[in-house]
PDB file of C-alpha atoms in Angstrom:
ATOM      1  CA  UNK A   5     120.574  52.038 148.542  1.00 67.00           C
ATOM      2  CA  UNK A   6     120.353  52.540 152.370  1.00 76.00           C
ATOM      3  CA  UNK A   7     121.435  55.811 153.782  1.00 78.00           C
ATOM      4  CA  UNK A   8     120.827  57.120 157.270  1.00 82.00           C
ATOM      5  CA  UNK A   9     118.664  60.189 158.256  1.00 83.00           C
ATOM      6  CA  UNK A  10     121.115  61.217 160.437  1.00 87.00           C
ATOM      7  CA  UNK A  11     124.050  61.590 158.244  1.00 89.00           C
ATOM      8  CA  UNK A  12     122.119  63.012 155.923  1.00 87.00           C
ATOM      9  CA  UNK A  13     121.096  66.314 157.977  1.00 86.00           C
ATOM     10  CA  UNK A  14     124.781  66.286 159.550  1.00 88.00           C
ATOM     11  CA  UNK A  15     126.334  67.042 155.638  1.00 88.00           C
ATOM     12  CA  UNK A  16     123.858  69.857 154.726  1.00 88.00           C
ATOM     13  CA  UNK A  17     124.872  71.466 157.805  1.00 87.00           C
ATOM     14  CA  UNK A  18     128.183  71.443 156.166  1.00 90.00           C
ATOM     15  CA  UNK A  19     127.126  72.608 152.890  1.00 90.00           C
ATOM     16  CA  UNK A  20     127.918  75.445 153.185  1.00 90.00           C
ATOM     17  CA  UNK A  21     131.323  75.455 154.373  1.00 94.00           C
ATOM     18  CA  UNK A  22     132.061  73.055 151.416  1.00 94.00           C
ATOM     19  CA  UNK A  23     130.033  76.008 149.196  1.00 95.00           C
ATOM     20  CA  UNK A  24     132.659  78.773 150.299  1.00 95.00           C
ATOM     21  CA  UNK A  25     136.006  76.548 150.460  1.00 96.00           C
ATOM     22  CA  UNK A  26     135.255  75.626 146.336  1.00 97.00           C
ATOM     23  CA  UNK A  27     134.002  79.935 145.830  1.00 96.00           C
ATOM     24  CA  UNK A  28     138.084  80.379 146.834  1.00 96.00           C
ATOM     25  CA  UNK A  29     139.399  77.930 144.810  1.00 96.00           C
ATOM     26  CA  UNK A  30     141.612  79.153 142.491  1.00 94.00           C
ATOM     27  CA  UNK A  31     141.665  76.460 139.790  1.00 94.00           C
ATOM     28  CA  UNK A  32     137.907  78.035 139.209  1.00 97.00           C
ATOM     29  CA  UNK A  33     137.596  80.641 136.884  1.00 97.00           C
ATOM     30  CA  UNK A  34     136.393  84.013 138.577  1.00 98.00           C
ATOM     31  CA  UNK A  35     133.403  85.218 137.418  1.00 98.00           C
ATOM     32  CA  UNK A  36     131.817  87.118 139.871  1.00 97.00           C
ATOM     33  CA  UNK A  37     132.741  90.806 138.096  1.00 96.00           C
ATOM     34  CA  UNK A  38     130.702  89.757 134.949  1.00 96.00           C
ATOM     35  CA  UNK A  39     126.950  90.765 134.242  1.00 95.00           C
ATOM     36  CA  UNK A  40     125.461  87.439 134.887  1.00 97.00           C
ATOM     37  CA  UNK A  41     121.065  87.175 134.459  1.00 96.00           C
ATOM     38  CA  UNK A  42     118.827  84.379 135.243  1.00 96.00           C
ATOM     39  CA  UNK A  43     115.661  84.070 133.312  1.00 95.00           C
ATOM     40  CA  UNK A  44     112.869  83.595 135.820  1.00 93.00           C
ATOM     41  CA  UNK A  45     109.238  82.260 135.100  1.00 86.00           C
ATOM     42  CA  UNK A  46     106.048  82.010 138.050  1.00 76.00           C
ATOM     43  CA  UNK A  47     106.954  78.379 138.267  1.00 78.00           C
ATOM     44  CA  UNK A  48     110.659  78.410 139.068  1.00 80.00           C
ATOM     45  CA  UNK A  49     111.295  78.772 142.867  1.00 78.00           C
ATOM     46  CA  UNK A  50     115.163  78.026 141.960  1.00 85.00           C
ATOM     47  CA  UNK A  51     117.510  78.269 139.581  1.00 92.00           C
ATOM     48  CA  UNK A  52     119.276  75.420 137.882  1.00 93.00           C
ATOM     49  CA  UNK A  53     122.281  78.049 135.508  1.00 96.00           C
ATOM     50  CA  UNK A  54     122.646  81.143 134.892  1.00 97.00           C
ATOM     51  CA  UNK A  55     124.034  83.190 131.574  1.00 97.00           C
ATOM     52  CA  UNK A  56     126.607  86.160 130.539  1.00 97.00           C
ATOM     53  CA  UNK A  57     126.287  87.468 126.973  1.00 96.00           C
ATOM     54  CA  UNK A  58     128.307  90.184 125.545  1.00 94.00           C
ATOM     55  CA  UNK A  59     128.720  91.018 121.789  1.00 92.00           C
ATOM     56  CA  UNK A  60     132.504  90.641 121.139  1.00 93.00           C
ATOM     57  CA  UNK A  61     132.439  92.553 117.939  1.00 90.00           C
ATOM     58  CA  UNK A  62     130.188  92.523 114.816  1.00 84.00           C
ATOM     59  CA  UNK A  63     130.321  89.554 113.765  1.00 87.00           C
ATOM     60  CA  UNK A  64     130.686  87.202 117.024  1.00 94.00           C
ATOM     61  CA  UNK A  65     129.004  86.800 120.160  1.00 95.00           C
ATOM     62  CA  UNK A  66     130.496  84.853 123.432  1.00 96.00           C
ATOM     63  CA  UNK A  67     128.130  83.074 125.647  1.00 97.00           C
ATOM     64  CA  UNK A  68     128.283  81.864 128.533  1.00 98.00           C
ATOM     65  CA  UNK A  69     125.956  79.033 130.370  1.00 98.00           C
ATOM     66  CA  UNK A  70     126.916  78.714 134.052  1.00 98.00           C
ATOM     67  CA  UNK A  71     125.349  75.762 136.009  1.00 97.00           C
ATOM     68  CA  UNK A  72     125.888  75.094 139.740  1.00 96.00           C
ATOM     69  CA  UNK A  73     128.039  72.808 140.095  1.00 97.00           C
ATOM     70  CA  UNK A  74     126.139  70.184 142.157  1.00 94.00           C
ATOM     71  CA  UNK A  75     128.628  67.815 141.691  1.00 94.00           C
ATOM     72  CA  UNK A  76     131.010  69.389 143.960  1.00 95.00           C
ATOM     73  CA  UNK A  77     129.202  69.630 146.744  1.00 94.00           C
ATOM     74  CA  UNK A  78     128.044  66.425 147.398  1.00 92.00           C
ATOM     75  CA  UNK A  79     130.023  63.303 146.841  1.00 92.00           C
ATOM     76  CA  UNK A  80     129.211  60.023 144.897  1.00 91.00           C
ATOM     77  CA  UNK A  81     128.231  57.195 147.369  1.00 90.00           C
ATOM     78  CA  UNK A  82     128.029  59.597 149.904  1.00 92.00           C
ATOM     79  CA  UNK A  83     124.467  59.664 152.698  1.00 90.00           C
ATOM     80  CA  UNK A  84     122.852  62.802 150.632  1.00 88.00           C
ATOM     81  CA  UNK A  85     123.957  61.379 147.098  1.00 90.00           C
ATOM     82  CA  UNK A  86     122.356  58.131 148.556  1.00 89.00           C
ATOM     83  CA  UNK A  87     119.463  60.100 149.919  1.00 86.00           C
ATOM     84  CA  UNK A  88     118.772  61.536 145.999  1.00 84.00           C
ATOM     85  CA  UNK A  89     119.308  58.750 144.463  1.00 84.00           C
ATOM     86  CA  UNK A  90     116.407  57.302 145.860  1.00 82.00           C
ATOM     87  CA  UNK A  91     114.370  60.304 146.273  1.00 76.00           C
ATOM     88  CA  UNK A  92     114.941  61.659 142.959  1.00 71.00           C
ATOM     89  CA  UNK A  93     113.403  57.893 141.503  1.00 68.00           C
ATOM     90  CA  UNK A  94     110.156  58.342 143.489  1.00 61.00           C
ATOM     91  CA  UNK A  95     106.474  59.721 143.521  1.00 51.00           C
ATOM     92  CA  UNK A  96     107.314  62.003 146.489  1.00 46.00           C
ATOM     93  CA  UNK A  97     106.913  65.682 145.694  1.00 47.00           C
ATOM     94  CA  UNK A  98     109.690  67.426 145.207  1.00 48.00           C
ATOM     95  CA  UNK A  99     108.738  70.139 147.798  1.00 47.00           C
ATOM     96  CA  UNK A 100     108.656  67.547 150.339  1.00 52.00           C
ATOM     97  CA  UNK A 101     112.569  66.640 150.271  1.00 49.00           C
ATOM     98  CA  UNK A 102     114.515  68.490 147.818  1.00 48.00           C
ATOM     99  CA  UNK A 103     117.925  69.313 149.784  1.00 50.00           C
ATOM    100  CA  UNK A 104     115.635  70.801 152.820  1.00 56.00           C
ATOM    101  CA  UNK A 105     116.493  73.896 151.836  1.00 69.00           C
ATOM    102  CA  UNK A 106     116.926  74.499 148.361  1.00 75.00           C
ATOM    103  CA  UNK A 107     118.179  78.224 148.473  1.00 79.00           C
ATOM    104  CA  UNK A 108     121.168  77.080 149.263  1.00 84.00           C
ATOM    105  CA  UNK A 109     122.187  75.296 146.049  1.00 89.00           C
ATOM    106  CA  UNK A 110     120.468  77.871 143.681  1.00 91.00           C
ATOM    107  CA  UNK A 111     121.822  80.702 141.862  1.00 94.00           C
ATOM    108  CA  UNK A 112     120.192  83.496 144.010  1.00 90.00           C
ATOM    109  CA  UNK A 113     120.917  87.349 143.382  1.00 91.00           C
ATOM    110  CA  UNK A 114     124.368  88.434 144.551  1.00 90.00           C
ATOM    111  CA  UNK A 115     125.548  85.068 146.168  1.00 93.00           C
ATOM    112  CA  UNK A 116     128.502  83.430 145.082  1.00 96.00           C
ATOM    113  CA  UNK A 117     128.763  79.933 143.997  1.00 97.00           C
ATOM    114  CA  UNK A 118     130.739  77.338 142.406  1.00 98.00           C
ATOM    115  CA  UNK A 119     129.351  76.696 138.864  1.00 98.00           C
ATOM    116  CA  UNK A 120     130.594  74.689 135.879  1.00 98.00           C
ATOM    117  CA  UNK A 121     130.288  77.254 132.475  1.00 98.00           C
ATOM    118  CA  UNK A 122     130.160  76.043 128.869  1.00 98.00           C
ATOM    119  CA  UNK A 123     130.860  79.321 126.697  1.00 98.00           C
ATOM    120  CA  UNK A 124     130.777  79.161 123.591  1.00 97.00           C
ATOM    121  CA  UNK A 125     132.050  82.100 120.523  1.00 97.00           C
ATOM    122  CA  UNK A 126     128.857  82.137 118.183  1.00 96.00           C
ATOM    123  CA  UNK A 127     129.363  83.907 114.527  1.00 94.00           C
ATOM    124  CA  UNK A 128     127.019  85.547 112.753  1.00 91.00           C
ATOM    125  CA  UNK A 129     125.649  82.693 110.860  1.00 91.00           C
ATOM    126  CA  UNK A 130     125.275  81.014 114.219  1.00 91.00           C
ATOM    127  CA  UNK A 131     127.341  78.672 113.998  1.00 92.00           C
ATOM    128  CA  UNK A 132     129.440  77.467 117.251  1.00 94.00           C
ATOM    129  CA  UNK A 133     132.683  78.433 116.447  1.00 94.00           C
ATOM    130  CA  UNK A 134     134.788  77.945 119.572  1.00 96.00           C
ATOM    131  CA  UNK A 135     132.776  75.513 122.462  1.00 96.00           C
ATOM    132  CA  UNK A 136     135.222  74.947 125.876  1.00 96.00           C
ATOM    133  CA  UNK A 137     134.357  74.057 130.297  1.00 96.00           C
ATOM    134  CA  UNK A 138     135.555  74.695 133.130  1.00 97.00           C
ATOM    135  CA  UNK A 139     134.655  75.210 136.960  1.00 97.00           C
ATOM    136  CA  UNK A 140     133.859  78.742 137.997  1.00 98.00           C
ATOM    137  CA  UNK A 141     132.460  81.225 140.398  1.00 98.00           C
ATOM    138  CA  UNK A 142     130.094  83.161 139.554  1.00 97.00           C
ATOM    139  CA  UNK A 143     126.883  85.527 141.103  1.00 96.00           C
ATOM    140  CA  UNK A 144     123.570  86.385 139.521  1.00 96.00           C
ATOM    141  CA  UNK A 145     123.198  90.033 139.134  1.00 96.00           C
ATOM    142  CA  UNK A 146     120.099  90.431 137.261  1.00 94.00           C
ATOM    143  CA  UNK A 147     116.705  88.469 136.875  1.00 94.00           C
ATOM    144  CA  UNK A 148     114.590  88.846 133.448  1.00 93.00           C
ATOM    145  CA  UNK A 149     111.095  87.615 133.150  1.00 93.00           C
ATOM    146  CA  UNK A 150     110.855  85.227 130.412  1.00 92.00           C
ATOM    147  CA  UNK A 151     108.105  86.957 128.898  1.00 91.00           C
ATOM    148  CA  UNK A 152     110.140  90.090 128.400  1.00 91.00           C
ATOM    149  CA  UNK A 153     110.248  91.056 124.819  1.00 89.00           C
ATOM    150  CA  UNK A 154     113.657  91.605 123.146  1.00 89.00           C
ATOM    151  CA  UNK A 155     114.518  94.525 120.946  1.00 80.00           C
ATOM    152  CA  UNK A 156     114.632  97.322 123.377  1.00 69.00           C
ATOM    153  CA  UNK A 157     117.780  99.496 123.617  1.00 65.00           C
ATOM    154  CA  UNK A 158     119.043  97.688 126.828  1.00 64.00           C
ATOM    155  CA  UNK A 159     118.849  94.386 125.770  1.00 73.00           C
ATOM    156  CA  UNK A 160     119.147  95.316 121.859  1.00 82.00           C
ATOM    157  CA  UNK A 161     122.394  92.953 121.550  1.00 86.00           C
ATOM    158  CA  UNK A 162     119.775  89.671 123.034  1.00 91.00           C
ATOM    159  CA  UNK A 163     117.334  90.107 119.855  1.00 89.00           C
ATOM    160  CA  UNK A 164     120.670  89.921 117.768  1.00 89.00           C
ATOM    161  CA  UNK A 165     121.716  87.091 118.939  1.00 92.00           C
ATOM    162  CA  UNK A 166     118.185  85.705 118.778  1.00 91.00           C
ATOM    163  CA  UNK A 167     117.730  86.406 114.953  1.00 89.00           C
ATOM    164  CA  UNK A 168     121.238  84.349 114.340  1.00 89.00           C
ATOM    165  CA  UNK A 169     120.218  81.702 116.360  1.00 90.00           C
ATOM    166  CA  UNK A 170     117.101  81.216 114.749  1.00 84.00           C
ATOM    167  CA  UNK A 171     117.893  82.166 110.738  1.00 66.00           C
ATOM    168  CA  UNK A 172     113.602  81.770 110.055  1.00 66.00           C
ATOM    169  CA  UNK A 173     111.979  84.967 110.616  1.00 59.00           C
ATOM    170  CA  UNK A 174     111.910  85.579 114.484  1.00 67.00           C
ATOM    171  CA  UNK A 175     107.811  85.535 114.974  1.00 78.00           C
ATOM    172  CA  UNK A 176     108.396  85.267 118.937  1.00 83.00           C
ATOM    173  CA  UNK A 177     111.010  87.394 120.787  1.00 89.00           C
ATOM    174  CA  UNK A 178     110.894  86.734 124.281  1.00 90.00           C
ATOM    175  CA  UNK A 179     113.459  86.035 125.699  1.00 92.00           C
ATOM    176  CA  UNK A 180     112.610  82.837 126.892  1.00 92.00           C
ATOM    177  CA  UNK A 181     112.970  81.751 122.965  1.00 92.00           C
ATOM    178  CA  UNK A 182     116.220  82.839 123.057  1.00 94.00           C
ATOM    179  CA  UNK A 183     117.094  80.988 126.121  1.00 95.00           C
ATOM    180  CA  UNK A 184     115.905  77.556 124.879  1.00 93.00           C
ATOM    181  CA  UNK A 185     117.744  78.118 121.115  1.00 93.00           C
ATOM    182  CA  UNK A 186     120.782  78.676 123.706  1.00 96.00           C
ATOM    183  CA  UNK A 187     120.249  75.684 125.937  1.00 95.00           C
ATOM    184  CA  UNK A 188     120.198  73.784 123.204  1.00 93.00           C
ATOM    185  CA  UNK A 189     123.492  74.449 121.254  1.00 94.00           C
ATOM    186  CA  UNK A 190     125.131  73.717 124.521  1.00 96.00           C
ATOM    187  CA  UNK A 191     123.609  70.262 125.005  1.00 95.00           C
ATOM    188  CA  UNK A 192     124.854  69.962 121.392  1.00 94.00           C
ATOM    189  CA  UNK A 193     127.962  70.861 121.544  1.00 94.00           C
ATOM    190  CA  UNK A 194     128.485  68.902 125.102  1.00 96.00           C
ATOM    191  CA  UNK A 195     126.835  65.715 123.801  1.00 95.00           C
ATOM    192  CA  UNK A 196     128.604  65.900 120.427  1.00 94.00           C
ATOM    193  CA  UNK A 197     132.002  66.038 122.680  1.00 93.00           C
ATOM    194  CA  UNK A 198     131.556  62.746 124.353  1.00 93.00           C
ATOM    195  CA  UNK A 199     129.764  60.329 121.494  1.00 93.00           C
ATOM    196  CA  UNK A 200     132.486  61.359 119.228  1.00 92.00           C
ATOM    197  CA  UNK A 201     135.235  60.315 121.688  1.00 90.00           C
ATOM    198  CA  UNK A 202     133.524  57.490 122.663  1.00 90.00           C
ATOM    199  CA  UNK A 203     132.906  58.343 126.335  1.00 92.00           C
ATOM    200  CA  UNK A 204     129.896  57.484 128.216  1.00 93.00           C
ATOM    201  CA  UNK A 205     127.310  59.575 128.844  1.00 94.00           C
ATOM    202  CA  UNK A 206     123.148  59.726 129.188  1.00 93.00           C
ATOM    203  CA  UNK A 207     121.415  60.947 126.429  1.00 93.00           C
ATOM    204  CA  UNK A 208     117.444  61.528 126.210  1.00 90.00           C
ATOM    205  CA  UNK A 209     116.484  60.116 123.236  1.00 86.00           C
ATOM    206  CA  UNK A 210     113.015  59.458 121.186  1.00 82.00           C
ATOM    207  CA  UNK A 211     112.449  56.902 117.854  1.00 74.00           C
ATOM    208  CA  UNK A 212     110.918  58.491 115.266  1.00 63.00           C
ATOM    209  CA  UNK A 213     106.935  59.284 115.416  1.00 56.00           C
ATOM    210  CA  UNK A 214     104.551  57.205 114.031  1.00 57.00           C
ATOM    211  CA  UNK A 215     103.177  59.869 112.028  1.00 60.00           C
ATOM    212  CA  UNK A 216     100.027  57.253 111.670  1.00 63.00           C
ATOM    213  CA  UNK A 217      99.243  57.381 115.312  1.00 61.00           C
ATOM    214  CA  UNK A 218     100.282  60.482 116.142  1.00 59.00           C
ATOM    215  CA  UNK A 219      97.445  61.299 113.738  1.00 66.00           C
ATOM    216  CA  UNK A 220      94.771  59.187 114.952  1.00 67.00           C
ATOM    217  CA  UNK A 221      95.619  60.392 118.589  1.00 63.00           C
ATOM    218  CA  UNK A 222      95.483  64.388 117.845  1.00 63.00           C
ATOM    219  CA  UNK A 223      92.337  64.307 115.704  1.00 69.00           C
ATOM    220  CA  UNK A 224      90.787  62.172 119.092  1.00 67.00           C
ATOM    221  CA  UNK A 225      92.263  65.022 121.593  1.00 64.00           C
ATOM    222  CA  UNK A 226      90.387  67.544 119.252  1.00 66.00           C
ATOM    223  CA  UNK A 227      87.270  66.347 119.855  1.00 65.00           C
ATOM    224  CA  UNK A 228      87.179  66.251 123.525  1.00 66.00           C
ATOM    225  CA  UNK A 229      89.284  69.864 123.696  1.00 60.00           C
ATOM    226  CA  UNK A 230      86.295  71.581 124.746  1.00 61.00           C
ATOM    227  CA  UNK A 231      85.344  69.071 127.686  1.00 65.00           C
ATOM    228  CA  UNK A 232      88.729  69.641 129.393  1.00 67.00           C
ATOM    229  CA  UNK A 233      90.667  72.003 131.324  1.00 67.00           C
ATOM    230  CA  UNK A 234      94.145  73.380 130.586  1.00 62.00           C
ATOM    231  CA  UNK A 235      96.077  71.172 133.051  1.00 64.00           C
ATOM    232  CA  UNK A 236      94.325  68.260 131.314  1.00 68.00           C
ATOM    233  CA  UNK A 237      95.443  69.184 128.371  1.00 62.00           C
ATOM    234  CA  UNK A 238      98.795  70.055 128.943  1.00 60.00           C
ATOM    235  CA  UNK A 239      99.346  65.907 130.449  1.00 61.00           C
ATOM    236  CA  UNK A 240      97.224  64.087 127.773  1.00 63.00           C
ATOM    237  CA  UNK A 241      99.220  66.186 124.725  1.00 57.00           C
ATOM    238  CA  UNK A 242     102.812  65.639 126.453  1.00 57.00           C
ATOM    239  CA  UNK A 243     101.884  61.871 126.926  1.00 55.00           C
ATOM    240  CA  UNK A 244     100.712  61.857 123.076  1.00 55.00           C
ATOM    241  CA  UNK A 245     103.609  63.838 121.979  1.00 54.00           C
ATOM    242  CA  UNK A 246     106.628  62.824 124.492  1.00 49.00           C
ATOM    243  CA  UNK A 247     106.218  59.847 126.011  1.00 47.00           C
ATOM    244  CA  UNK A 248     104.064  57.863 123.439  1.00 48.00           C
ATOM    245  CA  UNK A 249     106.447  58.326 121.301  1.00 57.00           C
ATOM    246  CA  UNK A 250     109.103  56.638 123.381  1.00 66.00           C
ATOM    247  CA  UNK A 251     111.754  59.691 124.981  1.00 76.00           C
ATOM    248  CA  UNK A 252     113.713  58.259 127.074  1.00 85.00           C
ATOM    249  CA  UNK A 253     117.429  57.776 128.775  1.00 89.00           C
ATOM    250  CA  UNK A 254     119.863  55.840 127.115  1.00 90.00           C
ATOM    251  CA  UNK A 255     123.970  55.269 127.099  1.00 91.00           C
ATOM    252  CA  UNK A 256     123.710  55.328 123.618  1.00 90.00           C
ATOM    253  CA  UNK A 257     122.976  57.986 120.891  1.00 89.00           C
ATOM    254  CA  UNK A 258     120.341  57.706 118.124  1.00 85.00           C
ATOM    255  CA  UNK A 259     118.772  61.635 118.497  1.00 82.00           C
ATOM    256  CA  UNK A 260     115.635  62.960 119.981  1.00 80.00           C
ATOM    257  CA  UNK A 261     113.134  63.079 117.260  1.00 76.00           C
ATOM    258  CA  UNK A 262     110.626  65.936 119.386  1.00 72.00           C
ATOM    259  CA  UNK A 263     113.694  68.401 119.577  1.00 70.00           C
ATOM    260  CA  UNK A 264     114.760  68.111 116.086  1.00 74.00           C
ATOM    261  CA  UNK A 265     118.392  67.243 117.440  1.00 80.00           C
ATOM    262  CA  UNK A 266     121.077  64.663 116.857  1.00 88.00           C
ATOM    263  CA  UNK A 267     122.242  64.848 121.065  1.00 91.00           C
ATOM    264  CA  UNK A 268     119.913  66.686 123.971  1.00 89.00           C
ATOM    265  CA  UNK A 269     120.122  65.274 127.417  1.00 91.00           C
ATOM    266  CA  UNK A 270     119.316  66.597 130.594  1.00 89.00           C
ATOM    267  CA  UNK A 271     122.703  68.177 131.118  1.00 93.00           C
ATOM    268  CA  UNK A 272     121.533  71.682 132.383  1.00 93.00           C
ATOM    269  CA  UNK A 273     119.073  70.389 135.624  1.00 88.00           C
ATOM    270  CA  UNK A 274     121.062  68.903 138.594  1.00 88.00           C
ATOM    271  CA  UNK A 275     118.352  70.250 140.803  1.00 82.00           C
ATOM    272  CA  UNK A 276     115.757  68.111 139.594  1.00 80.00           C
ATOM    273  CA  UNK A 277     117.387  65.208 137.692  1.00 81.00           C
ATOM    274  CA  UNK A 278     119.717  63.155 139.254  1.00 88.00           C
ATOM    275  CA  UNK A 279     120.970  62.011 135.686  1.00 91.00           C
ATOM    276  CA  UNK A 280     121.883  65.840 135.832  1.00 92.00           C
ATOM    277  CA  UNK A 281     123.910  64.798 138.414  1.00 93.00           C
ATOM    278  CA  UNK A 282     125.574  61.953 136.844  1.00 94.00           C
ATOM    279  CA  UNK A 283     126.517  64.166 133.503  1.00 96.00           C
ATOM    280  CA  UNK A 284     128.314  66.154 136.045  1.00 96.00           C
ATOM    281  CA  UNK A 285     130.540  63.758 137.400  1.00 95.00           C
ATOM    282  CA  UNK A 286     131.160  62.155 133.482  1.00 94.00           C
ATOM    283  CA  UNK A 287     132.082  65.877 132.239  1.00 95.00           C
ATOM    284  CA  UNK A 288     134.279  66.166 135.777  1.00 93.00           C
ATOM    285  CA  UNK A 289     136.078  62.987 134.861  1.00 90.00           C
ATOM    286  CA  UNK A 290     136.111  62.693 131.115  1.00 90.00           C
ATOM    287  CA  UNK A 291     136.315  66.767 129.975  1.00 91.00           C
ATOM    288  CA  UNK A 292     138.057  67.998 132.720  1.00 90.00           C
ATOM    289  CA  UNK A 293     140.064  65.362 133.460  1.00 81.00           C
ATOM    290  CA  UNK A 294     141.449  64.587 130.082  1.00 68.00           C
ATOM    291  CA  UNK A 295     140.762  61.195 130.998  1.00 66.00           C
ATOM    292  CA  UNK A 296     142.757  58.682 128.373  1.00 66.00           C
ATOM    293  CA  UNK A 297     139.849  57.243 127.058  1.00 67.00           C
ATOM    294  CA  UNK A 298     139.614  54.309 129.202  1.00 72.00           C
ATOM    295  CA  UNK A 299     135.912  53.104 130.436  1.00 78.00           C
ATOM    296  CA  UNK A 300     135.708  50.637 133.340  1.00 77.00           C
ATOM    297  CA  UNK A 301     133.020  47.933 133.061  1.00 85.00           C
ATOM    298  CA  UNK A 302     131.783  49.588 136.982  1.00 85.00           C
ATOM    299  CA  UNK A 303     131.354  52.760 135.053  1.00 86.00           C
ATOM    300  CA  UNK A 304     129.390  51.584 132.180  1.00 88.00           C
ATOM    301  CA  UNK A 305     127.321  48.417 134.959  1.00 90.00           C
ATOM    302  CA  UNK A 306     126.288  51.621 137.271  1.00 90.00           C
ATOM    303  CA  UNK A 307     125.479  54.032 134.910  1.00 91.00           C
ATOM    304  CA  UNK A 308     122.656  51.813 133.233  1.00 90.00           C
ATOM    305  CA  UNK A 309     121.515  50.726 136.380  1.00 89.00           C
ATOM    306  CA  UNK A 310     120.902  54.340 136.582  1.00 89.00           C
ATOM    307  CA  UNK A 311     119.351  55.044 133.447  1.00 90.00           C
ATOM    308  CA  UNK A 312     116.902  52.152 134.177  1.00 88.00           C
ATOM    309  CA  UNK A 313     115.683  53.311 137.354  1.00 85.00           C
ATOM    310  CA  UNK A 314     114.876  56.210 135.450  1.00 85.00           C
ATOM    311  CA  UNK A 315     113.430  54.685 132.382  1.00 85.00           C
ATOM    312  CA  UNK A 316     110.554  52.482 135.081  1.00 83.00           C
ATOM    313  CA  UNK A 317     110.490  55.497 137.025  1.00 77.00           C
ATOM    314  CA  UNK A 318     109.374  57.337 133.981  1.00 73.00           C
ATOM    315  CA  UNK A 319     106.778  55.036 132.851  1.00 73.00           C
ATOM    316  CA  UNK A 320     105.174  54.565 136.071  1.00 72.00           C
ATOM    317  CA  UNK A 321     104.659  58.330 135.986  1.00 65.00           C
ATOM    318  CA  UNK A 322     103.148  58.308 132.651  1.00 63.00           C
ATOM    319  CA  UNK A 323     100.832  54.746 133.638  1.00 64.00           C
ATOM    320  CA  UNK A 324      99.734  56.794 136.505  1.00 62.00           C
ATOM    321  CA  UNK A 325      99.068  60.011 134.397  1.00 56.00           C
ATOM    322  CA  UNK A 326      96.934  57.481 132.310  1.00 54.00           C
ATOM    323  CA  UNK A 327      95.132  56.079 135.329  1.00 53.00           C
ATOM    324  CA  UNK A 328      93.480  59.385 136.208  1.00 50.00           C
ATOM    325  CA  UNK A 329      92.740  60.445 133.347  1.00 47.00           C
TER     326      UNK A 329
END
């Protein structure tokens, strides 16, 4: 698709005005008075999502995951949308192009932003007994390091939530472990809703691993581990454990074996993936608008084209890594 760079820049000039307009949208639920935190690590330059966690009573927790609402800020088919669609499926370093000023879109401390909130009520068994999704306005009040150990008095409720989400003995009590468990629950709830209603969705799926091939590759990797650096090891391990075993995007759901989940997607990263932006648009069309279930051929053809492009890009990146190694 063609886009005009001047039009892209002009559209970016109005982003702050659009954000302010969305922040004043009366249809959004105001969460700005709630304690909201993001989880930070040394590799993060911006934040896609934040959390609000409260203990309702001795048996139940309320968990809200707020994702920056890119869908509301960038119209489909606009110059900026076409720009992202092209660049997010290219080999250009993301730092060279992503939003020019990514802080305009990121969830930062004490900055109001339009968000999509996924709210869960979780019981003492770790089950999601109520789930809902809505448009909101939120702001981050605290940044927590992902290596923080849970269990201190000020975050003991987070530790208790971690324990009920992970029924096995909790060996890793870092907040990053709690983050992963919450994210999985949210993704599962959203993807399940779309799957059960036969609404269009983009899943990330993975076939059953070939155990013999996997064992052969791991043994080979063990034999050369002492010769390579940690970064090279991570790349090789990623190829063996995920890419080699056919992790890919699909509009048909078969589950994700490596994640041990029947439902998985790139739902929570709209700043990193055009797939994430597409999913927000589907949520707006089929969850918020309560679409009557009619799915037109154009929508499905469009999603198939996005999926094909994303998978081709993923294959290309994997092959380039293999050539380097």
